[in-house]
Amino acid sequence: MRDGQSFAIAGLMDNRVVDIASKVPGLSSIPILGNLFKSRSTNKTNSELLVMVTPKLISGNAPPPPTIEFPKPFMDTGKFDGKNGESKK
């Protein structure tokens, strides 16, 4: 492979078929008329997960790549939560 070329290392396919039956309790058990209060449907889904890798070659003289800065947490739980779940006052 050359620098910057991508290749797939893994893949996963998911094919699902779900049958859904709905009915109105009581009314659906009436002979002949009960069919008016029942429904059936089929849901088919296909999904695919693909893992791609794109290597980037660096030389020994190149500066280090930039570091990824993770987002800061929304709340500092240490300020709000005390030991063993007791709240600070």
C-alpha atoms as one frame of an Amber mdcrd trajectory, in Angstrom:
protein
   0.000   0.000   0.000   1.029   3.568  -0.561   0.723   6.475   1.833  -2.909
   7.634   2.105  -4.489   4.581   0.453  -7.461   3.108   2.309  -8.360  -0.513
   2.841 -11.144  -2.369   4.617 -10.168  -4.522   7.579 -13.615  -5.651   8.747
 -17.220  -5.741   7.724 -20.506  -6.774   9.292 -23.869  -7.185   7.594 -27.136
  -7.260   9.528 -30.339  -8.423   7.822 -33.425  -8.380  10.046 -37.056  -9.252
   9.450 -39.504  -8.311  12.213 -43.162  -9.356  12.198 -45.431  -7.059  14.221
 -48.944  -8.092  15.233 -51.360  -5.610  16.833 -54.892  -6.145  18.087 -57.536
  -4.481  20.214 -58.084  -6.605  23.341 -61.547  -8.101  23.534 -62.803  -6.832
  20.173 -60.258  -8.844  18.209 -61.564 -12.121  19.661 -65.065 -11.681  18.177
 -65.617 -14.231  15.379 -65.545 -12.754  11.842 -65.711  -9.089  13.023 -62.551
  -9.534  15.100 -60.431  -9.377  11.950 -61.336  -5.691  11.619 -59.517  -5.034
  14.901 -56.257  -6.857  14.072 -53.248  -5.890  11.991 -49.971  -7.477  10.946
 -46.929  -5.839   9.421 -43.435  -6.892   8.426 -40.405  -4.646   8.809 -37.229
  -5.532   6.874 -33.920  -3.755   7.548 -30.493  -4.226   6.026 -27.450  -2.485
   7.453 -23.729  -2.801   6.894 -20.806  -1.741   9.063 -17.443  -1.335   7.358
 -14.147  -0.478   9.098 -11.696   1.378   6.869  -8.047   2.179   7.606  -6.020
   4.932   5.949  -2.380   4.894   7.084  -0.326   8.086   7.048   3.444   7.606
   6.870   5.654  10.099   8.695   9.413  10.433   8.545  11.729  10.607  11.554
  12.413  14.320  10.904   8.759  15.393  10.660   7.126  17.214  13.563   4.741
  15.088  15.625   1.135  15.053  14.461  -1.277  17.319  16.345  -2.832  15.762
  19.420  -6.552  15.286  19.682  -8.100  17.357  22.444 -11.083  15.600  23.937
 -14.113  17.708  24.853 -14.365  18.888  28.430 -17.126  17.348  30.543 -20.354
  19.310  30.753 -20.503  19.169  34.556 -17.850  18.593  37.203 -19.501  15.839
  39.218 -16.985  16.290  42.055 -18.579  19.647  42.893 -22.065  18.167  43.161
 -21.575  14.624  44.441 -20.167  13.915  47.885 -18.825  10.636  49.222 -21.187
   7.651  49.052 -23.800   9.649  47.146 -24.274  12.311  49.849 -24.714  15.821
  48.496 -22.378  18.633  49.597 -23.836  21.661  51.333
